């Protein structure tokens, strides 16, 4: 009996010890955290890669959240190493999503090469502050031009005089109002007055216009209104994101019916540049194999708008040629300060067509068709490349080549931008 009582007391003591131990230690049931999904390694940008370390001498920040939330990804991120591409490249292919499920291709580009950016940054410091390195924003804020921008209520021709962008060589007040009203890097746009632009916004707009007006053209002439440009999606630092296109150079070896289709689209774009509802005349100062691009549905667009000039046929230029010679640090960020401006009065409608006939159409159309048709095409291109002469206008010349090419294109699913409409319309 005594032995049984001893065992009982031993068990009671053991249970008390267990209770005391549990009361001192938090319950595992109460503290167990919910299951946490596996977090993949985060992509590391660095402000330098994006160019954010140079803001506000940059393009903007409207799409930075997409980068940091990994809703914009470079193609190289699909690899296991998750490495960023070299910062020295001028453009990158990327993927963009709004819902993390469906992705679409985008182009991620710099306004100019990193080498040119770095050289321009150094030029700002050495020219304005006489040092090798400096705060770019502080240096540019001290300039006479930017001080005028700070005081201005409206963007006027005198504020952009001397900038190297072809778009601003012959500016009208109507065009400048459109730039301010549609500037997409600010939260509140819609007014022709710059009241909704902070000092930071004004510097970014001025910097963009001084370096490369490509993103501004995409904003003021959007694709949703029928303009032949890819959609502007936003900017982060010194990178611009827009809808993806393949450069025209990729199609120089295309089948005859594809070449004929692209040539006809190219002619249609040139026609729209000279004839549109807004009465703006757009012209090229230079074209090459990367100027135009083609979407996945076969639709051709202007891929690089940096060499486009604009003349307002409604208002005309409000900047006389003498004013164009004014130059300062903003005139020299990407070009030689000694380069001469083209007179607004010297620009003709046929210039763009002649350049396309010299540089692009021969690479696209030469040797593609049977002898009778090829001879007609070659004859036209040779005549067109020599300035068309004075006896024919641009519309007549475009119509002549279009009549040769129209019977050569086909109607099938390769041309998704006009299929199956082409089966039921004489337009195609």
Tab-separated table of C-alpha atoms in Angstrom:
chain	number	residue	atom	x	y	z
A	1	UNK	CA	0.000	0.000	0.000
A	2	UNK	CA	2.734	2.452	0.921
A	3	UNK	CA	4.535	1.510	-2.244
A	4	UNK	CA	1.437	2.289	-4.346
A	5	UNK	CA	1.028	5.710	-2.667
A	6	UNK	CA	4.654	6.518	-3.464
A	7	UNK	CA	4.150	5.759	-7.146
A	8	UNK	CA	0.961	7.836	-7.206
A	9	UNK	CA	2.674	10.840	-5.647
A	10	UNK	CA	5.510	10.486	-8.134
A	11	UNK	CA	3.065	10.601	-11.050
A	12	UNK	CA	1.268	13.645	-9.602
A	13	UNK	CA	4.572	15.436	-9.156
A	14	UNK	CA	5.545	14.660	-12.754
A	15	UNK	CA	2.241	16.016	-14.077
A	16	UNK	CA	2.641	19.210	-12.019
A	17	UNK	CA	6.102	19.716	-13.481
A	18	UNK	CA	4.695	19.316	-17.000
A	19	UNK	CA	1.908	21.827	-16.310
A	20	UNK	CA	4.410	24.338	-14.916
A	21	UNK	CA	6.671	23.868	-17.911
A	22	UNK	CA	3.820	24.440	-20.350
A	23	UNK	CA	2.604	27.521	-18.460
A	24	UNK	CA	6.072	29.090	-18.712
A	25	UNK	CA	6.447	28.261	-22.423
A	26	UNK	CA	3.994	29.834	-24.921
A	27	UNK	CA	1.651	27.369	-26.522
A	28	UNK	CA	2.810	26.119	-29.870
A	29	UNK	CA	-0.775	26.137	-31.057
A	30	UNK	CA	-1.159	29.815	-30.151
A	31	UNK	CA	2.111	30.981	-31.684
A	32	UNK	CA	2.230	28.899	-34.858
A	33	UNK	CA	2.371	31.322	-37.810
A	34	UNK	CA	0.252	30.689	-40.869
A	35	UNK	CA	2.012	29.001	-43.758
A	36	UNK	CA	4.036	31.568	-45.732
A	37	UNK	CA	4.375	31.038	-49.475
A	38	UNK	CA	7.879	30.659	-50.803
A	39	UNK	CA	9.275	34.070	-51.763
A	40	UNK	CA	11.448	34.003	-54.858
A	41	UNK	CA	14.626	36.068	-54.931
A	42	UNK	CA	13.924	39.727	-55.617
A	43	UNK	CA	15.403	41.352	-58.691
A	44	UNK	CA	17.953	43.988	-57.814
A	45	UNK	CA	17.999	47.073	-60.020
A	46	UNK	CA	20.136	49.682	-58.465
A	47	UNK	CA	19.256	53.305	-59.090
A	48	UNK	CA	22.120	53.604	-61.558
A	49	UNK	CA	20.716	51.054	-64.014
A	50	UNK	CA	17.369	52.842	-64.196
A	51	UNK	CA	18.932	56.299	-64.140
A	52	UNK	CA	17.039	57.288	-60.984
A	53	UNK	CA	20.282	58.515	-59.466
A	54	UNK	CA	20.252	61.281	-62.094
A	55	UNK	CA	16.680	62.491	-61.465
A	56	UNK	CA	15.389	65.090	-61.847
A	57	UNK	CA	17.630	65.333	-64.913
A	58	UNK	CA	15.711	62.353	-66.250
A	59	UNK	CA	12.516	61.482	-68.137
A	60	UNK	CA	10.116	60.584	-65.327
A	61	UNK	CA	9.022	58.061	-62.719
A	62	UNK	CA	5.475	57.145	-63.805
A	63	UNK	CA	6.218	53.437	-64.318
A	64	UNK	CA	8.825	52.807	-61.602
A	65	UNK	CA	6.347	50.898	-59.425
A	66	UNK	CA	5.890	48.384	-62.243
A	67	UNK	CA	9.624	47.682	-62.232
A	68	UNK	CA	9.910	47.280	-58.472
A	69	UNK	CA	6.749	45.133	-58.240
A	70	UNK	CA	8.258	42.898	-60.949
A	71	UNK	CA	5.356	43.636	-63.293
A	72	UNK	CA	7.902	44.621	-65.930
A	73	UNK	CA	10.556	42.008	-66.577
A	74	UNK	CA	13.473	41.876	-68.940
A	75	UNK	CA	13.690	38.758	-71.078
A	76	UNK	CA	16.947	37.795	-69.342
A	77	UNK	CA	15.071	37.511	-66.048
A	78	UNK	CA	13.544	34.314	-67.286
A	79	UNK	CA	16.887	32.646	-66.589
A	80	UNK	CA	17.709	31.098	-63.233
A	81	UNK	CA	20.393	33.674	-62.478
A	82	UNK	CA	17.961	36.612	-62.620
A	83	UNK	CA	20.653	38.958	-63.870
A	84	UNK	CA	19.898	42.349	-65.390
A	85	UNK	CA	21.097	42.938	-68.946
A	86	UNK	CA	24.141	45.157	-69.558
A	87	UNK	CA	23.424	48.833	-68.865
A	88	UNK	CA	25.374	49.780	-72.001
A	89	UNK	CA	22.591	48.635	-74.358
A	90	UNK	CA	20.307	51.190	-76.000
A	91	UNK	CA	17.172	49.030	-75.919
A	92	UNK	CA	15.858	45.874	-74.280
A	93	UNK	CA	13.013	43.448	-74.888
A	94	UNK	CA	10.733	43.059	-71.885
A	95	UNK	CA	7.418	41.695	-70.625
A	96	UNK	CA	4.622	43.741	-69.036
A	97	UNK	CA	1.579	42.683	-67.000
A	98	UNK	CA	-1.375	44.272	-65.221
A	99	UNK	CA	-2.656	41.136	-63.512
A	100	UNK	CA	0.451	38.910	-63.077
A	101	UNK	CA	-1.231	36.312	-65.314
A	102	UNK	CA	-1.165	37.633	-68.862
A	103	UNK	CA	2.025	39.171	-70.209
A	104	UNK	CA	2.696	41.243	-73.324
A	105	UNK	CA	5.927	42.271	-74.992
A	106	UNK	CA	7.280	45.778	-74.531
A	107	UNK	CA	10.323	47.744	-75.644
A	108	UNK	CA	12.456	49.294	-72.903
A	109	UNK	CA	14.723	51.970	-74.359
A	110	UNK	CA	17.109	54.737	-73.441
A	111	UNK	CA	16.799	58.131	-75.114
A	112	UNK	CA	20.439	57.850	-76.036
A	113	UNK	CA	23.284	55.475	-75.247
A	114	UNK	CA	24.641	55.318	-71.713
A	115	UNK	CA	27.981	56.547	-73.068
A	116	UNK	CA	26.310	59.656	-74.510
A	117	UNK	CA	24.342	60.148	-71.301
A	118	UNK	CA	27.532	59.965	-69.229
A	119	UNK	CA	29.344	62.337	-71.575
A	120	UNK	CA	26.444	64.804	-71.406
A	121	UNK	CA	26.376	64.592	-67.595
A	122	UNK	CA	30.089	65.332	-67.458
A	123	UNK	CA	29.629	68.216	-69.898
A	124	UNK	CA	26.975	69.749	-67.632
A	125	UNK	CA	29.292	69.673	-64.612
A	126	UNK	CA	32.405	70.941	-66.369
A	127	UNK	CA	30.547	73.667	-68.284
A	128	UNK	CA	28.310	75.010	-65.528
A	129	UNK	CA	30.170	74.300	-62.270
A	130	UNK	CA	33.725	73.691	-63.532
A	131	UNK	CA	33.912	70.333	-61.728
A	132	UNK	CA	34.153	66.748	-62.939
A	133	UNK	CA	31.142	65.601	-60.916
A	134	UNK	CA	28.189	67.523	-59.517
A	135	UNK	CA	24.484	67.477	-58.757
A	136	UNK	CA	22.996	67.627	-62.253
A	137	UNK	CA	19.720	69.007	-60.971
A	138	UNK	CA	21.413	71.792	-59.016
A	139	UNK	CA	23.567	72.712	-61.996
A	140	UNK	CA	20.677	72.804	-64.501
A	141	UNK	CA	18.441	74.728	-62.110
A	142	UNK	CA	20.945	77.600	-62.145
A	143	UNK	CA	20.741	78.074	-65.914
A	144	UNK	CA	19.054	81.103	-67.398
A	145	UNK	CA	16.745	78.925	-69.501
A	146	UNK	CA	15.402	76.945	-66.572
A	147	UNK	CA	14.905	80.083	-64.495
A	148	UNK	CA	12.683	81.347	-67.303
A	149	UNK	CA	10.806	78.022	-67.262
A	150	UNK	CA	10.204	78.392	-63.517
A	151	UNK	CA	8.554	81.779	-63.972
A	152	UNK	CA	6.556	80.847	-67.078
A	153	UNK	CA	2.832	80.139	-66.877
A	154	UNK	CA	2.740	78.773	-70.421
A	155	UNK	CA	5.257	76.976	-72.641
A	156	UNK	CA	6.113	79.492	-75.368
A	157	UNK	CA	8.442	79.343	-78.406
A	158	UNK	CA	11.171	81.399	-76.723
A	159	UNK	CA	11.474	78.754	-73.971
A	160	UNK	CA	12.404	76.019	-76.475
A	161	UNK	CA	14.491	78.045	-78.913
A	162	UNK	CA	17.835	76.463	-79.729
A	163	UNK	CA	16.903	72.948	-78.562
A	164	UNK	CA	18.224	70.322	-80.972
A	165	UNK	CA	15.002	68.301	-81.300
A	166	UNK	CA	13.660	68.412	-84.887
A	167	UNK	CA	10.169	68.613	-83.385
A	168	UNK	CA	10.984	72.064	-81.973
A	169	UNK	CA	12.809	73.640	-84.910
A	170	UNK	CA	9.621	75.271	-86.198
A	171	UNK	CA	7.316	75.398	-83.146
A	172	UNK	CA	3.837	76.891	-82.985
A	173	UNK	CA	2.010	77.888	-79.827
A	174	UNK	CA	-0.663	75.311	-80.630
A	175	UNK	CA	1.950	72.528	-80.694
A	176	UNK	CA	3.548	73.647	-77.417
A	177	UNK	CA	0.138	73.821	-75.726
A	178	UNK	CA	-0.493	70.254	-76.863
A	179	UNK	CA	2.803	69.131	-75.272
A	180	UNK	CA	1.875	70.606	-71.887
A	181	UNK	CA	-1.733	69.427	-72.021
A	182	UNK	CA	-0.778	65.823	-72.814
A	183	UNK	CA	2.422	65.452	-70.817
A	184	UNK	CA	1.897	62.011	-69.254
A	185	UNK	CA	4.554	62.152	-66.521
A	186	UNK	CA	2.399	64.355	-64.279
A	187	UNK	CA	-0.629	63.196	-62.252
A	188	UNK	CA	-2.907	65.972	-63.485
A	189	UNK	CA	-2.766	67.089	-67.095
A	190	UNK	CA	-5.299	68.694	-69.424
A	191	UNK	CA	-4.440	72.369	-69.131
A	192	UNK	CA	-2.361	74.455	-71.517
A	193	UNK	CA	-0.948	76.314	-68.505
A	194	UNK	CA	1.929	74.866	-66.517
A	195	UNK	CA	0.333	75.431	-63.109
A	196	UNK	CA	-0.007	71.676	-62.568
A	197	UNK	CA	3.727	71.147	-63.235
A	198	UNK	CA	6.030	71.305	-60.224
A	199	UNK	CA	9.591	72.601	-60.553
A	200	UNK	CA	10.677	68.960	-60.764
A	201	UNK	CA	8.168	68.275	-63.571
A	202	UNK	CA	9.360	71.285	-65.549
A	203	UNK	CA	12.982	70.163	-65.349
A	204	UNK	CA	12.072	66.638	-66.477
A	205	UNK	CA	10.057	67.948	-69.428
A	206	UNK	CA	12.836	70.331	-70.461
A	207	UNK	CA	15.463	67.592	-70.104
A	208	UNK	CA	13.423	65.166	-72.227
A	209	UNK	CA	12.887	67.750	-74.972
A	210	UNK	CA	16.591	68.578	-74.934
A	211	UNK	CA	17.818	64.975	-75.140
A	212	UNK	CA	15.252	63.203	-77.327
A	213	UNK	CA	11.630	64.132	-78.072
A	214	UNK	CA	10.598	60.545	-78.936
A	215	UNK	CA	8.549	59.905	-75.749
A	216	UNK	CA	6.849	63.313	-76.051
A	217	UNK	CA	5.700	62.548	-79.590
A	218	UNK	CA	4.231	59.241	-78.406
A	219	UNK	CA	2.308	61.138	-75.725
A	220	UNK	CA	0.919	63.996	-77.832
A	221	UNK	CA	0.023	61.791	-80.842
A	222	UNK	CA	-1.256	58.554	-79.204
A	223	UNK	CA	-1.968	55.386	-81.141
A	224	UNK	CA	-5.539	55.229	-79.789
A	225	UNK	CA	-6.303	58.326	-81.881
A	226	UNK	CA	-4.996	56.685	-85.035
A	227	UNK	CA	-1.449	58.063	-85.083
A	228	UNK	CA	1.231	55.642	-86.373
A	229	UNK	CA	3.208	55.350	-83.135
A	230	UNK	CA	3.547	52.580	-80.512
A	231	UNK	CA	1.765	53.162	-77.217
A	232	UNK	CA	3.642	55.068	-74.527
A	233	UNK	CA	3.412	53.155	-71.234
A	234	UNK	CA	5.618	55.295	-68.998
A	235	UNK	CA	9.153	56.100	-67.895
A	236	UNK	CA	11.430	55.345	-64.980
A	237	UNK	CA	14.585	57.370	-64.593
A	238	UNK	CA	16.148	57.352	-68.023
A	239	UNK	CA	14.276	54.334	-69.387
A	240	UNK	CA	11.141	54.557	-71.552
A	241	UNK	CA	8.613	51.712	-71.855
A	242	UNK	CA	6.418	51.393	-74.959
A	243	UNK	CA	4.567	48.693	-76.899
A	244	UNK	CA	6.892	46.259	-78.641
A	245	UNK	CA	7.632	46.251	-82.369
A	246	UNK	CA	10.153	44.404	-84.524
A	247	UNK	CA	12.365	46.741	-86.581
A	248	UNK	CA	11.720	46.872	-90.312
A	249	UNK	CA	15.212	45.514	-90.963
A	250	UNK	CA	13.969	42.105	-89.799
A	251	UNK	CA	11.640	42.010	-92.830
A	252	UNK	CA	14.059	42.893	-95.625
A	253	UNK	CA	14.202	39.205	-96.525
A	254	UNK	CA	10.445	38.647	-96.228
A	255	UNK	CA	8.257	36.923	-98.831
A	256	UNK	CA	7.075	39.096	-101.771
A	257	UNK	CA	3.496	39.444	-100.492
A	258	UNK	CA	4.759	40.513	-97.033
A	259	UNK	CA	7.176	43.019	-98.566
A	260	UNK	CA	4.416	44.465	-100.743
A	261	UNK	CA	2.102	44.785	-97.743
A	262	UNK	CA	4.726	46.557	-95.611
A	263	UNK	CA	5.634	48.909	-98.474
A	264	UNK	CA	1.974	49.866	-98.891
A	265	UNK	CA	1.669	50.523	-95.168
A	266	UNK	CA	4.823	52.617	-95.296
A	267	UNK	CA	3.340	54.739	-98.068
A	268	UNK	CA	0.113	55.138	-96.073
A	269	UNK	CA	2.095	56.365	-93.039
A	270	UNK	CA	3.914	58.926	-95.187
A	271	UNK	CA	0.595	60.136	-96.564
A	272	UNK	CA	-0.882	60.506	-93.066
A	273	UNK	CA	2.153	62.516	-91.976
A	274	UNK	CA	1.263	65.142	-94.564
A	275	UNK	CA	-2.524	64.903	-94.389
A	276	UNK	CA	-4.313	64.622	-91.041
A	277	UNK	CA	-7.263	66.180	-89.237
A	278	UNK	CA	-5.075	68.301	-86.953
A	279	UNK	CA	-3.323	69.956	-89.891
A	280	UNK	CA	0.185	69.134	-88.676
A	281	UNK	CA	2.828	68.302	-91.256
A	282	UNK	CA	5.262	65.693	-89.916
A	283	UNK	CA	8.516	65.066	-91.762
A	284	UNK	CA	11.668	63.011	-91.265
A	285	UNK	CA	15.119	64.524	-90.935
A	286	UNK	CA	16.656	61.029	-91.147
A	287	UNK	CA	15.456	57.451	-91.695
A	288	UNK	CA	17.165	54.085	-91.286
A	289	UNK	CA	16.230	50.421	-90.908
A	290	UNK	CA	15.151	50.966	-87.303
A	291	UNK	CA	12.922	53.996	-87.892
A	292	UNK	CA	9.868	51.826	-88.606
A	293	UNK	CA	8.673	48.764	-86.732
A	294	UNK	CA	6.069	46.025	-87.165
A	295	UNK	CA	3.692	44.725	-84.488
A	296	UNK	CA	2.985	41.019	-84.089
A	297	UNK	CA	-0.265	41.484	-86.056
A	298	UNK	CA	1.647	42.786	-89.085
A	299	UNK	CA	0.775	46.450	-88.552
A	300	UNK	CA	3.585	48.911	-89.377
A	301	UNK	CA	4.304	51.895	-87.112
A	302	UNK	CA	6.949	54.570	-86.644
A	303	UNK	CA	9.244	52.891	-84.113
A	304	UNK	CA	11.694	55.764	-83.573
A	305	UNK	CA	10.172	59.257	-83.611
A	306	UNK	CA	13.347	61.074	-82.570
A	307	UNK	CA	14.052	62.356	-86.100
A	308	UNK	CA	10.550	63.705	-86.754
A	309	UNK	CA	9.994	67.391	-87.301
A	310	UNK	CA	6.613	69.141	-87.146
A	311	UNK	CA	5.263	72.137	-89.026
A	312	UNK	CA	1.913	73.584	-88.001
A	313	UNK	CA	-0.006	74.359	-91.186
A	314	UNK	CA	-2.735	76.041	-89.212
A	315	UNK	CA	-0.639	78.523	-87.232
A	316	UNK	CA	2.750	78.340	-88.877
A	317	UNK	CA	6.062	78.679	-87.063
A	318	UNK	CA	6.332	81.305	-84.341
A	319	UNK	CA	10.087	81.057	-84.144
A	320	UNK	CA	12.054	82.999	-86.742
A	321	UNK	CA	15.257	81.469	-88.104
A	322	UNK	CA	17.409	83.985	-86.271
A	323	UNK	CA	16.074	82.783	-82.932
A	324	UNK	CA	17.006	79.193	-83.769
A	325	UNK	CA	20.685	80.040	-83.505
A	326	UNK	CA	20.395	80.665	-79.755
A	327	UNK	CA	22.300	77.868	-77.981
A	328	UNK	CA	23.059	76.930	-74.405
A	329	UNK	CA	23.845	73.793	-72.372
A	330	UNK	CA	20.432	72.284	-73.225
A	331	UNK	CA	21.209	72.628	-76.944
A	332	UNK	CA	24.317	70.479	-76.622
A	333	UNK	CA	23.318	67.490	-74.489
A	334	UNK	CA	23.307	64.951	-77.336
A	335	UNK	CA	24.519	66.787	-80.451
A	336	UNK	CA	27.426	68.918	-81.539
A	337	UNK	CA	26.722	72.521	-80.600
A	338	UNK	CA	28.108	73.611	-83.948
A	339	UNK	CA	25.490	71.721	-85.978
A	340	UNK	CA	23.372	74.071	-88.077
A	341	UNK	CA	19.589	74.272	-87.957
A	342	UNK	CA	17.495	73.570	-91.036
A	343	UNK	CA	15.427	76.526	-92.148
A	344	UNK	CA	11.677	75.978	-91.734
A	345	UNK	CA	11.069	77.412	-95.199
A	346	UNK	CA	13.371	74.844	-96.848
A	347	UNK	CA	11.326	71.784	-95.832
A	348	UNK	CA	9.232	70.158	-98.578
A	349	UNK	CA	6.641	67.401	-98.497
A	350	UNK	CA	8.631	65.142	-100.769
A	351	UNK	CA	11.693	64.987	-98.466
A	352	UNK	CA	10.381	62.079	-96.378
A	353	UNK	CA	9.310	60.068	-99.428
A	354	UNK	CA	12.657	60.636	-101.135
A	355	UNK	CA	14.553	59.416	-98.046
A	356	UNK	CA	12.360	56.316	-97.806
A	357	UNK	CA	12.907	55.634	-101.535
A	358	UNK	CA	16.651	55.936	-101.051
A	359	UNK	CA	17.127	54.071	-97.778
A	360	UNK	CA	14.284	51.609	-97.153
A	361	UNK	CA	12.118	50.642	-100.120
A	362	UNK	CA	15.022	49.250	-102.224
A	363	UNK	CA	16.020	46.927	-99.343
A	364	UNK	CA	12.414	45.835	-98.964
A	365	UNK	CA	11.370	45.468	-102.625
A	366	UNK	CA	14.438	44.767	-104.765
A	367	UNK	CA	14.442	41.316	-106.389
A	368	UNK	CA	11.094	40.286	-104.939
A	369	UNK	CA	8.775	40.102	-107.946
A	370	UNK	CA	8.560	38.725	-111.484
A	371	UNK	CA	10.374	40.750	-114.192
A	372	UNK	CA	7.514	42.928	-115.564
A	373	UNK	CA	6.413	44.089	-112.106
A	374	UNK	CA	9.957	44.314	-110.723
A	375	UNK	CA	10.979	46.574	-113.591
A	376	UNK	CA	8.122	48.956	-112.788
A	377	UNK	CA	9.046	48.979	-109.103
A	378	UNK	CA	12.763	49.534	-109.797
A	379	UNK	CA	11.984	52.315	-112.262
A	380	UNK	CA	9.803	54.126	-109.764
A	381	UNK	CA	12.354	53.811	-106.936
A	382	UNK	CA	15.156	55.131	-109.121
A	383	UNK	CA	13.081	58.142	-110.132
A	384	UNK	CA	11.850	58.719	-106.590
A	385	UNK	CA	15.359	58.543	-105.114
A	386	UNK	CA	16.369	61.425	-107.364
A	387	UNK	CA	13.895	63.851	-105.766
A	388	UNK	CA	10.944	62.922	-108.009
A	389	UNK	CA	11.590	65.898	-110.220
A	390	UNK	CA	9.325	68.931	-110.145
A	391	UNK	CA	6.588	67.611	-112.376
A	392	UNK	CA	4.870	65.356	-109.807
A	393	UNK	CA	3.591	65.823	-106.285
A	394	UNK	CA	4.021	63.390	-103.412
A	395	UNK	CA	0.409	62.169	-103.534
A	396	UNK	CA	0.677	61.287	-107.202
A	397	UNK	CA	3.961	59.463	-106.684
A	398	UNK	CA	2.608	57.461	-103.729
A	399	UNK	CA	-0.527	56.580	-105.700
A	400	UNK	CA	1.585	55.322	-108.613
A	401	UNK	CA	3.637	52.898	-106.509
A	402	UNK	CA	0.550	51.837	-104.548
A	403	UNK	CA	-1.212	50.787	-107.762
A	404	UNK	CA	1.751	48.580	-108.652
A	405	UNK	CA	1.890	46.932	-105.219
A	406	UNK	CA	-1.779	46.442	-104.333
A	407	UNK	CA	-2.334	43.356	-106.529
A	408	UNK	CA	0.777	41.724	-105.006
A	409	UNK	CA	-0.364	41.431	-101.408
A	410	UNK	CA	-2.432	38.524	-100.121
A	411	UNK	CA	-5.314	38.167	-97.673
A	412	UNK	CA	-4.553	35.585	-94.995
A	413	UNK	CA	-3.994	35.241	-91.244
A	414	UNK	CA	-0.377	36.433	-91.468
A	415	UNK	CA	-1.807	39.929	-91.778
A	416	UNK	CA	-3.945	39.872	-88.648
A	417	UNK	CA	-4.318	43.673	-88.546
A	418	UNK	CA	-6.548	43.494	-91.671
A	419	UNK	CA	-7.734	39.881	-91.645
A	420	UNK	CA	-10.504	38.776	-92.171
A	421	UNK	CA	-11.700	42.288	-93.139
A	422	UNK	CA	-9.747	42.052	-96.386
A	423	UNK	CA	-12.048	39.259	-97.533
A	424	UNK	CA	-15.063	41.541	-97.537
A	425	UNK	CA	-13.668	44.994	-98.363
A	426	UNK	CA	-12.358	46.555	-101.539
A	427	UNK	CA	-10.124	48.754	-99.354
A	428	UNK	CA	-7.530	45.977	-99.260
